[in-house]
Amino acid sequence: MTAFLDLPADTAFGLDNLPYGVFSTQDDPSHRVGVRIGEHVLDLAYLETHGLIAAPEAGRAPVFHGTLNAFMALGKPSWDAVRGRLQDLLSADGPDDLRGSETHREAAFTPLAEVAMHLPATIGDYTDFYSSRQHATNVGTMFRGPENALMPNWLHLPVGYHGRASSVVVSGTDIVRPKGQQKPEDAPPVFGPSKLLDIELELGFFVGPGNDLGDAISIDDARDQIFGFVLVNDWSARDIQKWEYVPLGPFLGKNFATSISPWVVPSAALDPFRVAGEAQDESEGNPEPLAYLQQSGNRSLDIALEVHLETEAMRNDGTAPEVVSRSNAKYLYWSPEQQLAHHTVNGCNARPGDLMASGTISGETEDSYGSFLELTWRGSKPLAMPSGESRKFLADGDRVVLTGVAERDGTRIGFGEVEGTVVPAR
Amino acid sequence: MTAFLDLPADTAFGLDNLPYGVFSTQDDPSHRVGVRIGEHVLDLAYLETHGLIAAPEAGRAPVFHGTLNAFMALGKPSWDAVRGRLQDLLSADGPDDLRGSETHREAAFTPLAEVAMHLPATIGDYTDFYSSRQHATNVGTMFRGPENALMPNWLHLPVGYHGRASSVVVSGTDIVRPKGQQKPEDAPPVFGPSKLLDIELELGFFVGPGNDLGDAISIDDARDQIFGFVLVNDWSARDIQKWEYVPLGPFLGKNFATSISPWVVPSAALDPFRVAGEAQDESEGNPEPLAYLQQSGNRSLDIALEVHLETEAMRNDGTAPEVVSRSNAKYLYWSPEQQLAHHTVNGCNARPGDLMASGTISGETEDSYGSFLELTWRGSKPLAMPSGESRKFLADGDRVVLTGVAERDGTRIGFGEVEGTVVPAR
């Protein structure tokens, strides 16, 4: 499959990817759905209006205007049909409806550099899981010692909690340093800007049609319910979090901002990157999950993830951002399907556009941890920057960029990036 | 102030109340905003369409069609103006625009019995606090003993967590018994319908205009940001909750359903029912809160609350529901304004229609506790029902009704009720 556009051979945004996003342009500030192909955005609202694509089951209602929620709601048969049609339209040897019309080509393609990206969906609810065993072990070890690192429930269910939907922001949004209560060891709490501002490297997914309240999504149906994936940076204020989180969980330490990448990589694009994941049975000394969580086939996704840090001094010097961690989504113990089946097994309803994130993804080695809390081991091992600076946690002016790419047999599926710069507390 | 309608002298839905809700009728299934007056609903969408009311600052956009979000977003000056206009229109001695027109009267009023009520707003985010000292003490005593009942942070900040917005339902919605993991004392977890289904008696409020991400709502501005109040039943599965909640807080033990009363009592209607609340200073042995939480004036609301239980056998016998608890919103230690100031102090953005609930409201005596967990002290003191049955937690077929009314100097402000019936697990 070759695109009729001139793309580099190793592009991570070729016909095998085609991620969806919501964009606007200076000429047309309306929000509409696009797909990224190479360094261009293809306007699906334009194609829809001009009869070049139509989502089956949508009837006459426009699907690609505003947000992705309407398309997410249609379900996998529609997703597959639209994806197939787009691959055809963009192929060098496909139908020439788009390829053959200069008018359509000029109207439908916009260079990536000329678009503004927005949140891909109206997010009804945002849920954050805690599905990396190494991350849970690291945090548990720091706070409770190595013997009690994993809580008793951790290997039996995907631990998760409700996040804040209002403060999910698209990549590029500045992150205002949060203020809040911090508790010195032997003194009453004090109020001020967080001193322990951190990131969490996560993979998130958007829910498709969802389920009615009172019903559940079975583990076998879960895969077809997942529209696609984004990178997530779940910014965290460790000092605020530590004082507030017992007994009801993280709150103000998290809900000041969660950044996501603008391009939603379709589930179908990631199918070739499924890998087994750690066995959830006695063969690796793990308890077998209860039946509703037992997943057949390959459970994990092989997606290389990186954390890049650029301080203000580095930016001013023109020093490239430093890669401070290299992780991979395959390190997750609980899969997206298990997360979704668990979330709904009690009858909780998921809706199109709901966002669910994995929790911090940490590998087994120190250079693969997904948070500064772990990378600097609570600040005890500062990271040396090329600028001569060091970092325990984030300073004002620091810019963090998370990237993701799946790669196999010459095919590359890119996530692009989610980035944000820390600005001083107000 | 006397209404031109024929209302009983002791009505809890007179001109001093005028709660807002969203309703539809068999003739007109569109959702629209109404106010309850006595046993009638006044259609504000009709009044708006016919030029009898207009929300200042709304421009020409319709405000009273669909949900209350648009009206909530306008802010207190608009709320006050509309409320004043409605009181005038409904007064026996006010302008005769409505009173004097049989056409308008017939079109604008519908008997309460003939309307279907819906969720009053599209709820972007739902947050649940934990603001009753007695409730936190009771739960803490059961799980950690009386010496460590209150966590160290509890008197310094309004502990809260994110709930699930998708499963907030309007009064009258059946509650499907949730299934989930439960952990026997010395055996692996098992899966099945919850055996410890419970309620939580709470007071909730809807946020008005809200704040931008990165900004905060000050304690002095918080009161004008609160549109109005509803009763909340935060259904809880104690067995699911107990196994899952460490370390990230309640999740599936809560998110299967949260019921709210359909009528939003305006903040202005409750102003006369402000009372001091427990002193937050050394005079009562409490730590003084940090400055951003220090609230001047009366902090608490004197609203009598009741929990009614009707088993299936009682319903079949025609036995009236039994009042199993009599509590009061004035028992809350942290006020709605403190909750909102705390929630946003880190820059977290609140949006019009966000719902924030108080947490279970328990008084000091055993008959004023707001959950079966407390009323039966973990099931050790079953409640005797008039049918000869007993209850530790809820059985299938049980119907729970929460009611609320503020009463002073002959004025009564009713909340109506929030009710739900437990149906078997699917």
PDB file of C-alpha atoms in Angstrom, chain A residues 116-373:
ATOM      1  CA  ALA A 116      -4.306  24.097  15.426  1.00  0.00           C
ATOM      2  CA  MET A 117      -5.111  20.832  17.177  1.00  0.00           C
ATOM      3  CA  HIS A 118      -7.868  20.493  19.778  1.00  0.00           C
ATOM      4  CA  LEU A 119      -9.077  17.812  22.147  1.00  0.00           C
ATOM      5  CA  PRO A 120     -10.189  14.928  19.923  1.00  0.00           C
ATOM      6  CA  ALA A 121     -13.381  14.306  21.891  1.00  0.00           C
ATOM      7  CA  THR A 122     -15.637  15.722  24.516  1.00  0.00           C
ATOM      8  CA  ILE A 123     -14.522  13.559  27.403  1.00  0.00           C
ATOM      9  CA  GLY A 124     -17.456  12.550  29.573  1.00  0.00           C
ATOM     10  CA  ASP A 125     -15.371  10.736  32.151  1.00  0.00           C
ATOM     11  CA  TYR A 126     -11.661  10.189  32.536  1.00  0.00           C
ATOM     12  CA  THR A 127     -10.389   7.147  34.423  1.00  0.00           C
ATOM     13  CA  ASP A 128      -6.796   6.489  35.362  1.00  0.00           C
ATOM     14  CA  PHE A 129      -5.548   2.988  36.056  1.00  0.00           C
ATOM     15  CA  TYR A 130      -2.398   1.791  37.807  1.00  0.00           C
ATOM     16  CA  SER A 131      -1.523  -1.106  35.545  1.00  0.00           C
ATOM     17  CA  SER A 132       2.280  -1.171  35.445  1.00  0.00           C
ATOM     18  CA  ARG A 133       3.600  -3.705  37.911  1.00  0.00           C
ATOM     19  CA  GLN A 134       7.018  -2.099  38.036  1.00  0.00           C
ATOM     20  CA  HIS A 135       5.544   1.341  38.740  1.00  0.00           C
ATOM     21  CA  ALA A 136       3.283   0.025  41.502  1.00  0.00           C
ATOM     22  CA  THR A 137       6.241  -1.904  42.927  1.00  0.00           C
ATOM     23  CA  ASN A 138       8.530   1.126  42.810  1.00  0.00           C
ATOM     24  CA  VAL A 139       6.024   3.409  44.509  1.00  0.00           C
ATOM     25  CA  GLY A 140       5.107   0.727  47.035  1.00  0.00           C
ATOM     26  CA  THR A 141       8.763   0.104  47.823  1.00  0.00           C
ATOM     27  CA  MET A 142       9.415   3.789  48.439  1.00  0.00           C
ATOM     28  CA  PHE A 143       6.435   4.225  50.723  1.00  0.00           C
ATOM     29  CA  ARG A 144       6.049   0.820  52.405  1.00  0.00           C
ATOM     30  CA  GLY A 145       9.292  -1.093  51.804  1.00  0.00           C
ATOM     31  CA  PRO A 146      10.031  -3.938  49.357  1.00  0.00           C
ATOM     32  CA  GLU A 147       8.167  -6.643  51.305  1.00  0.00           C
ATOM     33  CA  ASN A 148       4.817  -4.854  51.082  1.00  0.00           C
ATOM     34  CA  ALA A 149       5.371  -3.115  47.785  1.00  0.00           C
ATOM     35  CA  LEU A 150       2.362  -4.498  45.898  1.00  0.00           C
ATOM     36  CA  MET A 151      -0.977  -4.179  47.663  1.00  0.00           C
ATOM     37  CA  PRO A 152      -2.887  -7.482  48.096  1.00  0.00           C
ATOM     38  CA  ASN A 153      -5.484  -6.529  45.468  1.00  0.00           C
ATOM     39  CA  TRP A 154      -3.015  -5.467  42.766  1.00  0.00           C
ATOM     40  CA  LEU A 155      -2.552  -8.830  41.019  1.00  0.00           C
ATOM     41  CA  HIS A 156      -6.284  -9.592  41.173  1.00  0.00           C
ATOM     42  CA  LEU A 157      -7.775  -6.507  39.552  1.00  0.00           C
ATOM     43  CA  PRO A 158      -6.712  -3.470  37.532  1.00  0.00           C
ATOM     44  CA  VAL A 159      -6.643  -0.847  40.278  1.00  0.00           C
ATOM     45  CA  GLY A 160      -7.964   2.462  39.030  1.00  0.00           C
ATOM     46  CA  TYR A 161      -9.626   5.684  40.081  1.00  0.00           C
ATOM     47  CA  HIS A 162     -11.691   8.461  38.594  1.00  0.00           C
ATOM     48  CA  GLY A 163      -9.737  11.398  37.256  1.00  0.00           C
ATOM     49  CA  ARG A 164     -10.970  14.861  36.359  1.00  0.00           C
ATOM     50  CA  ALA A 165     -12.376  15.301  32.843  1.00  0.00           C
ATOM     51  CA  SER A 166     -12.480  19.122  32.880  1.00  0.00           C
ATOM     52  CA  SER A 167      -8.720  19.497  33.128  1.00  0.00           C
ATOM     53  CA  VAL A 168      -7.736  17.110  30.349  1.00  0.00           C
ATOM     54  CA  VAL A 169      -5.933  19.350  27.858  1.00  0.00           C
ATOM     55  CA  VAL A 170      -4.434  18.874  24.446  1.00  0.00           C
ATOM     56  CA  SER A 171      -0.688  18.772  23.854  1.00  0.00           C
ATOM     57  CA  GLY A 172       0.885  22.217  23.838  1.00  0.00           C
ATOM     58  CA  THR A 173      -1.177  23.624  26.682  1.00  0.00           C
ATOM     59  CA  ASP A 174       0.987  25.283  29.338  1.00  0.00           C
ATOM     60  CA  ILE A 175       0.857  23.696  32.766  1.00  0.00           C
ATOM     61  CA  VAL A 176       0.391  26.180  35.594  1.00  0.00           C
ATOM     62  CA  ARG A 177       2.251  24.956  38.673  1.00  0.00           C
ATOM     63  CA  PRO A 178      -0.465  24.023  41.166  1.00  0.00           C
ATOM     64  CA  LYS A 179      -0.704  25.417  44.669  1.00  0.00           C
ATOM     65  CA  GLY A 180      -1.941  23.407  47.592  1.00  0.00           C
ATOM     66  CA  GLN A 181      -1.402  22.021  51.048  1.00  0.00           C
ATOM     67  CA  GLN A 182       1.865  20.310  51.891  1.00  0.00           C
ATOM     68  CA  LYS A 183       2.640  18.646  55.176  1.00  0.00           C
ATOM     69  CA  PRO A 184       6.107  19.081  56.708  1.00  0.00           C
ATOM     70  CA  GLU A 185       7.201  16.085  58.802  1.00  0.00           C
ATOM     71  CA  ASP A 186       6.562  17.580  62.248  1.00  0.00           C
ATOM     72  CA  ALA A 187       4.588  20.746  61.661  1.00  0.00           C
ATOM     73  CA  PRO A 188       1.092  21.704  60.579  1.00  0.00           C
ATOM     74  CA  PRO A 189       0.350  21.839  56.855  1.00  0.00           C
ATOM     75  CA  VAL A 190       1.486  24.856  54.859  1.00  0.00           C
ATOM     76  CA  PHE A 191       0.115  26.332  51.633  1.00  0.00           C
ATOM     77  CA  GLY A 192       2.044  27.231  48.517  1.00  0.00           C
ATOM     78  CA  PRO A 193       3.181  26.189  45.045  1.00  0.00           C
ATOM     79  CA  SER A 194       3.967  22.491  44.736  1.00  0.00           C
ATOM     80  CA  LYS A 195       7.670  21.736  45.102  1.00  0.00           C
ATOM     81  CA  LEU A 196       7.441  18.213  43.763  1.00  0.00           C
ATOM     82  CA  LEU A 197       5.869  18.593  40.342  1.00  0.00           C
ATOM     83  CA  ASP A 198       6.093  15.401  38.312  1.00  0.00           C
ATOM     84  CA  ILE A 199       4.904  13.684  35.154  1.00  0.00           C
ATOM     85  CA  GLU A 200       3.418  10.272  34.507  1.00  0.00           C
ATOM     86  CA  LEU A 201       4.091   8.539  31.197  1.00  0.00           C
ATOM     87  CA  GLU A 202       0.888   6.763  30.207  1.00  0.00           C
ATOM     88  CA  LEU A 203      -1.023   5.271  27.299  1.00  0.00           C
ATOM     89  CA  GLY A 204      -4.709   6.148  27.076  1.00  0.00           C
ATOM     90  CA  PHE A 205      -7.611   4.885  25.014  1.00  0.00           C
ATOM     91  CA  PHE A 206     -10.953   6.288  23.915  1.00  0.00           C
ATOM     92  CA  VAL A 207     -14.089   4.227  24.381  1.00  0.00           C
ATOM     93  CA  GLY A 208     -16.374   3.553  21.427  1.00  0.00           C
ATOM     94  CA  PRO A 209     -20.104   2.829  21.688  1.00  0.00           C
ATOM     95  CA  GLY A 210     -19.973   1.957  25.375  1.00  0.00           C
ATOM     96  CA  ASN A 211     -22.621   0.202  27.465  1.00  0.00           C
ATOM     97  CA  ASP A 212     -25.904   0.931  29.170  1.00  0.00           C
ATOM     98  CA  LEU A 213     -25.995   1.514  32.904  1.00  0.00           C
ATOM     99  CA  GLY A 214     -26.479  -1.838  34.614  1.00  0.00           C
ATOM    100  CA  ASP A 215     -24.876  -3.858  31.801  1.00  0.00           C
ATOM    101  CA  ALA A 216     -21.222  -4.829  31.433  1.00  0.00           C
ATOM    102  CA  ILE A 217     -18.737  -5.052  28.573  1.00  0.00           C
ATOM    103  CA  SER A 218     -17.308  -8.585  28.499  1.00  0.00           C
ATOM    104  CA  ILE A 219     -13.604  -9.155  28.074  1.00  0.00           C
ATOM    105  CA  ASP A 220     -14.354 -10.707  24.666  1.00  0.00           C
ATOM    106  CA  ASP A 221     -16.268  -7.640  23.496  1.00  0.00           C
ATOM    107  CA  ALA A 222     -13.848  -5.115  24.984  1.00  0.00           C
ATOM    108  CA  ARG A 223     -11.415  -5.003  22.092  1.00  0.00           C
ATOM    109  CA  ASP A 224     -14.076  -3.878  19.608  1.00  0.00           C
ATOM    110  CA  GLN A 225     -15.135  -1.174  22.056  1.00  0.00           C
ATOM    111  CA  ILE A 226     -11.766   0.587  21.941  1.00  0.00           C
ATOM    112  CA  PHE A 227     -11.638   3.297  19.294  1.00  0.00           C
ATOM    113  CA  GLY A 228      -7.981   4.201  19.552  1.00  0.00           C
ATOM    114  CA  PHE A 229      -5.025   5.271  21.635  1.00  0.00           C
ATOM    115  CA  VAL A 230      -3.244   8.462  22.703  1.00  0.00           C
ATOM    116  CA  LEU A 231      -0.229   9.357  24.803  1.00  0.00           C
ATOM    117  CA  VAL A 232      -1.097  10.736  28.226  1.00  0.00           C
ATOM    118  CA  ASN A 233       0.955  12.855  30.610  1.00  0.00           C
ATOM    119  CA  ASP A 234      -0.779  12.705  33.964  1.00  0.00           C
ATOM    120  CA  TRP A 235       0.941  15.639  35.661  1.00  0.00           C
ATOM    121  CA  SER A 236       1.248  15.036  39.408  1.00  0.00           C
ATOM    122  CA  ALA A 237       2.102  17.167  42.431  1.00  0.00           C
ATOM    123  CA  ARG A 238       3.661  14.606  44.753  1.00  0.00           C
ATOM    124  CA  ASP A 239       3.663  16.799  47.873  1.00  0.00           C
ATOM    125  CA  ILE A 240      -0.020  17.701  47.519  1.00  0.00           C
ATOM    126  CA  GLN A 241      -0.864  14.093  46.671  1.00  0.00           C
ATOM    127  CA  LYS A 242       0.992  12.634  49.643  1.00  0.00           C
ATOM    128  CA  TRP A 243      -0.889  14.703  52.219  1.00  0.00           C
ATOM    129  CA  GLU A 244      -4.362  14.362  50.714  1.00  0.00           C
ATOM    130  CA  TYR A 245      -4.622  10.835  49.298  1.00  0.00           C
ATOM    131  CA  VAL A 246      -5.494   8.724  52.347  1.00  0.00           C
ATOM    132  CA  PRO A 247      -8.163   7.351  52.392  1.00  0.00           C
ATOM    133  CA  LEU A 248     -10.005   8.445  49.218  1.00  0.00           C
ATOM    134  CA  GLY A 249      -7.164   8.589  46.690  1.00  0.00           C
ATOM    135  CA  PRO A 250      -5.442  11.254  44.586  1.00  0.00           C
ATOM    136  CA  PHE A 251      -7.391  14.480  44.028  1.00  0.00           C
ATOM    137  CA  LEU A 252      -5.788  17.957  43.854  1.00  0.00           C
ATOM    138  CA  GLY A 253      -2.395  16.347  43.343  1.00  0.00           C
ATOM    139  CA  LYS A 254      -3.653  15.268  39.904  1.00  0.00           C
ATOM    140  CA  ASN A 255      -6.645  17.245  38.714  1.00  0.00           C
ATOM    141  CA  PHE A 256      -4.862  20.494  37.802  1.00  0.00           C
ATOM    142  CA  ALA A 257      -3.961  19.080  34.357  1.00  0.00           C
ATOM    143  CA  THR A 258      -3.724  15.921  32.267  1.00  0.00           C
ATOM    144  CA  SER A 259      -2.258  16.334  28.774  1.00  0.00           C
ATOM    145  CA  ILE A 260      -2.999  14.089  25.818  1.00  0.00           C
ATOM    146  CA  SER A 261      -1.545  13.819  22.335  1.00  0.00           C
ATOM    147  CA  PRO A 262      -3.879  15.187  19.643  1.00  0.00           C
ATOM    148  CA  TRP A 263      -3.790  12.180  17.281  1.00  0.00           C
ATOM    149  CA  VAL A 264      -5.850   9.117  18.159  1.00  0.00           C
ATOM    150  CA  VAL A 265      -4.131   6.064  16.699  1.00  0.00           C
ATOM    151  CA  PRO A 266      -6.851   3.615  15.605  1.00  0.00           C
ATOM    152  CA  SER A 267      -6.939   0.270  17.375  1.00  0.00           C
ATOM    153  CA  ALA A 268      -6.730  -1.415  13.973  1.00  0.00           C
ATOM    154  CA  ALA A 269      -3.376   0.248  13.277  1.00  0.00           C
ATOM    155  CA  LEU A 270      -1.938  -1.351  16.400  1.00  0.00           C
ATOM    156  CA  ASP A 271      -3.191  -4.898  15.836  1.00  0.00           C
ATOM    157  CA  PRO A 272       0.140  -5.989  14.279  1.00  0.00           C
ATOM    158  CA  PHE A 273       1.947  -4.835  17.422  1.00  0.00           C
ATOM    159  CA  ARG A 274       0.177  -7.132  19.863  1.00  0.00           C
ATOM    160  CA  VAL A 275       2.522  -9.169  22.053  1.00  0.00           C
ATOM    161  CA  ALA A 276       1.889 -11.726  24.774  1.00  0.00           C
ATOM    162  CA  GLY A 277       2.641  -9.778  27.942  1.00  0.00           C
ATOM    163  CA  GLU A 278       3.548 -11.308  31.300  1.00  0.00           C
ATOM    164  CA  ALA A 279       1.660 -14.565  31.842  1.00  0.00           C
ATOM    165  CA  GLN A 280      -1.174 -14.187  34.341  1.00  0.00           C
ATOM    166  CA  ASP A 281      -0.896 -17.661  35.788  1.00  0.00           C
ATOM    167  CA  GLU A 282       1.270 -19.957  37.880  1.00  0.00           C
ATOM    168  CA  SER A 283       3.898 -20.197  35.121  1.00  0.00           C
ATOM    169  CA  GLU A 284       5.159 -16.819  36.261  1.00  0.00           C
ATOM    170  CA  GLY A 285       3.963 -17.141  39.846  1.00  0.00           C
ATOM    171  CA  ASN A 286       0.949 -14.925  39.289  1.00  0.00           C
ATOM    172  CA  PRO A 287      -2.591 -15.610  40.411  1.00  0.00           C
ATOM    173  CA  GLU A 288      -4.976 -16.417  37.584  1.00  0.00           C
ATOM    174  CA  PRO A 289      -7.501 -13.577  37.283  1.00  0.00           C
ATOM    175  CA  LEU A 290     -11.201 -14.200  37.873  1.00  0.00           C
ATOM    176  CA  ALA A 291     -13.066 -15.357  34.744  1.00  0.00           C
ATOM    177  CA  TYR A 292     -14.340 -11.911  33.743  1.00  0.00           C
ATOM    178  CA  LEU A 293     -10.726 -10.729  33.398  1.00  0.00           C
ATOM    179  CA  GLN A 294      -9.312 -13.734  31.529  1.00  0.00           C
ATOM    180  CA  GLN A 295      -8.225 -12.576  28.086  1.00  0.00           C
ATOM    181  CA  SER A 296      -7.261 -14.885  25.261  1.00  0.00           C
ATOM    182  CA  GLY A 297      -4.619 -14.022  22.689  1.00  0.00           C
ATOM    183  CA  ASN A 298      -1.943 -11.369  22.852  1.00  0.00           C
ATOM    184  CA  ARG A 299      -2.768  -8.880  25.586  1.00  0.00           C
ATOM    185  CA  SER A 300      -0.008  -6.266  25.301  1.00  0.00           C
ATOM    186  CA  LEU A 301       1.011  -3.595  22.833  1.00  0.00           C
ATOM    187  CA  ASP A 302       4.636  -3.158  21.796  1.00  0.00           C
ATOM    188  CA  ILE A 303       4.924   0.630  21.641  1.00  0.00           C
ATOM    189  CA  ALA A 304       8.250   2.312  22.375  1.00  0.00           C
ATOM    190  CA  LEU A 305       7.766   5.338  24.626  1.00  0.00           C
ATOM    191  CA  GLU A 306      10.162   8.125  25.531  1.00  0.00           C
ATOM    192  CA  VAL A 307      10.280  10.994  27.989  1.00  0.00           C
ATOM    193  CA  HIS A 308      12.150  14.088  26.798  1.00  0.00           C
ATOM    194  CA  LEU A 309      13.039  16.979  29.102  1.00  0.00           C
ATOM    195  CA  GLU A 310      14.130  20.457  28.018  1.00  0.00           C
ATOM    196  CA  THR A 311      14.911  23.051  30.651  1.00  0.00           C
ATOM    197  CA  GLU A 312      14.566  26.755  29.952  1.00  0.00           C
ATOM    198  CA  ALA A 313      18.354  27.094  29.857  1.00  0.00           C
ATOM    199  CA  MET A 314      18.592  24.272  27.307  1.00  0.00           C
ATOM    200  CA  ARG A 315      15.918  25.933  25.216  1.00  0.00           C
ATOM    201  CA  ASN A 316      17.770  29.240  25.338  1.00  0.00           C
ATOM    202  CA  ASP A 317      21.037  27.513  24.417  1.00  0.00           C
ATOM    203  CA  GLY A 318      19.479  25.591  21.596  1.00  0.00           C
ATOM    204  CA  THR A 319      20.330  22.302  23.326  1.00  0.00           C
ATOM    205  CA  ALA A 320      18.124  19.448  22.187  1.00  0.00           C
ATOM    206  CA  PRO A 321      15.742  17.956  24.748  1.00  0.00           C
ATOM    207  CA  GLU A 322      17.301  15.122  26.743  1.00  0.00           C
ATOM    208  CA  VAL A 323      15.755  11.668  26.693  1.00  0.00           C
ATOM    209  CA  VAL A 324      15.417  10.858  30.387  1.00  0.00           C
ATOM    210  CA  SER A 325      13.469   7.616  30.014  1.00  0.00           C
ATOM    211  CA  ARG A 326      12.846   4.908  27.425  1.00  0.00           C
ATOM    212  CA  SER A 327       9.888   2.720  28.299  1.00  0.00           C
ATOM    213  CA  ASN A 328       7.365   0.555  26.438  1.00  0.00           C
ATOM    214  CA  ALA A 329       3.627  -0.047  26.658  1.00  0.00           C
ATOM    215  CA  LYS A 330       4.294  -3.798  26.671  1.00  0.00           C
ATOM    216  CA  TYR A 331       5.404  -3.496  30.308  1.00  0.00           C
ATOM    217  CA  LEU A 332       1.766  -3.084  31.370  1.00  0.00           C
ATOM    218  CA  TYR A 333       0.412  -6.045  33.320  1.00  0.00           C
ATOM    219  CA  TRP A 334      -3.275  -5.230  32.825  1.00  0.00           C
ATOM    220  CA  SER A 335      -4.427  -4.637  29.263  1.00  0.00           C
ATOM    221  CA  PRO A 336      -6.830  -1.981  27.962  1.00  0.00           C
ATOM    222  CA  GLU A 337      -9.439  -4.722  27.437  1.00  0.00           C
ATOM    223  CA  GLN A 338      -9.058  -5.895  31.028  1.00  0.00           C
ATOM    224  CA  GLN A 339      -9.333  -2.304  32.250  1.00  0.00           C
ATOM    225  CA  LEU A 340     -12.565  -1.764  30.313  1.00  0.00           C
ATOM    226  CA  ALA A 341     -14.104  -5.104  31.324  1.00  0.00           C
ATOM    227  CA  HIS A 342     -13.268  -4.408  34.961  1.00  0.00           C
ATOM    228  CA  HIS A 343     -14.558  -0.828  34.830  1.00  0.00           C
ATOM    229  CA  THR A 344     -17.979  -1.942  33.578  1.00  0.00           C
ATOM    230  CA  VAL A 345     -18.390  -5.293  35.338  1.00  0.00           C
ATOM    231  CA  ASN A 346     -20.434  -3.609  38.077  1.00  0.00           C
ATOM    232  CA  GLY A 347     -22.776  -2.025  35.543  1.00  0.00           C
ATOM    233  CA  CYS A 348     -20.950   1.310  35.335  1.00  0.00           C
ATOM    234  CA  ASN A 349     -21.735   2.812  31.942  1.00  0.00           C
ATOM    235  CA  ALA A 350     -18.971   3.895  29.574  1.00  0.00           C
ATOM    236  CA  ARG A 351     -19.847   6.445  26.901  1.00  0.00           C
ATOM    237  CA  PRO A 352     -18.340   7.356  23.519  1.00  0.00           C
ATOM    238  CA  GLY A 353     -15.372   9.624  24.163  1.00  0.00           C
ATOM    239  CA  ASP A 354     -14.598   8.410  27.654  1.00  0.00           C
ATOM    240  CA  LEU A 355     -10.864   8.380  28.228  1.00  0.00           C
ATOM    241  CA  MET A 356      -9.088   5.640  30.156  1.00  0.00           C
ATOM    242  CA  ALA A 357      -5.378   5.794  30.861  1.00  0.00           C
ATOM    243  CA  SER A 358      -2.994   3.048  31.861  1.00  0.00           C
ATOM    244  CA  GLY A 359      -1.232   4.615  34.801  1.00  0.00           C
ATOM    245  CA  THR A 360       2.499   5.291  34.752  1.00  0.00           C
ATOM    246  CA  ILE A 361       4.364   2.832  32.560  1.00  0.00           C
ATOM    247  CA  SER A 362       7.697   1.797  34.041  1.00  0.00           C
ATOM    248  CA  GLY A 363      10.059  -0.898  32.811  1.00  0.00           C
ATOM    249  CA  GLU A 364      12.398  -2.963  34.965  1.00  0.00           C
ATOM    250  CA  THR A 365      15.500  -0.819  34.550  1.00  0.00           C
ATOM    251  CA  GLU A 366      16.102   2.569  36.135  1.00  0.00           C
ATOM    252  CA  ASP A 367      16.257   4.307  32.757  1.00  0.00           C
ATOM    253  CA  SER A 368      12.797   3.049  31.797  1.00  0.00           C
ATOM    254  CA  TYR A 369      10.774   4.509  34.659  1.00  0.00           C
ATOM    255  CA  GLY A 370       7.817   6.690  33.748  1.00  0.00           C
ATOM    256  CA  SER A 371       7.958   9.389  36.431  1.00  0.00           C
ATOM    257  CA  PHE A 372      10.558  11.596  38.071  1.00  0.00           C
ATOM    258  CA  LEU A 373       9.478  10.147  41.408  1.00  0.00           C
TER     259      LEU A 373
END
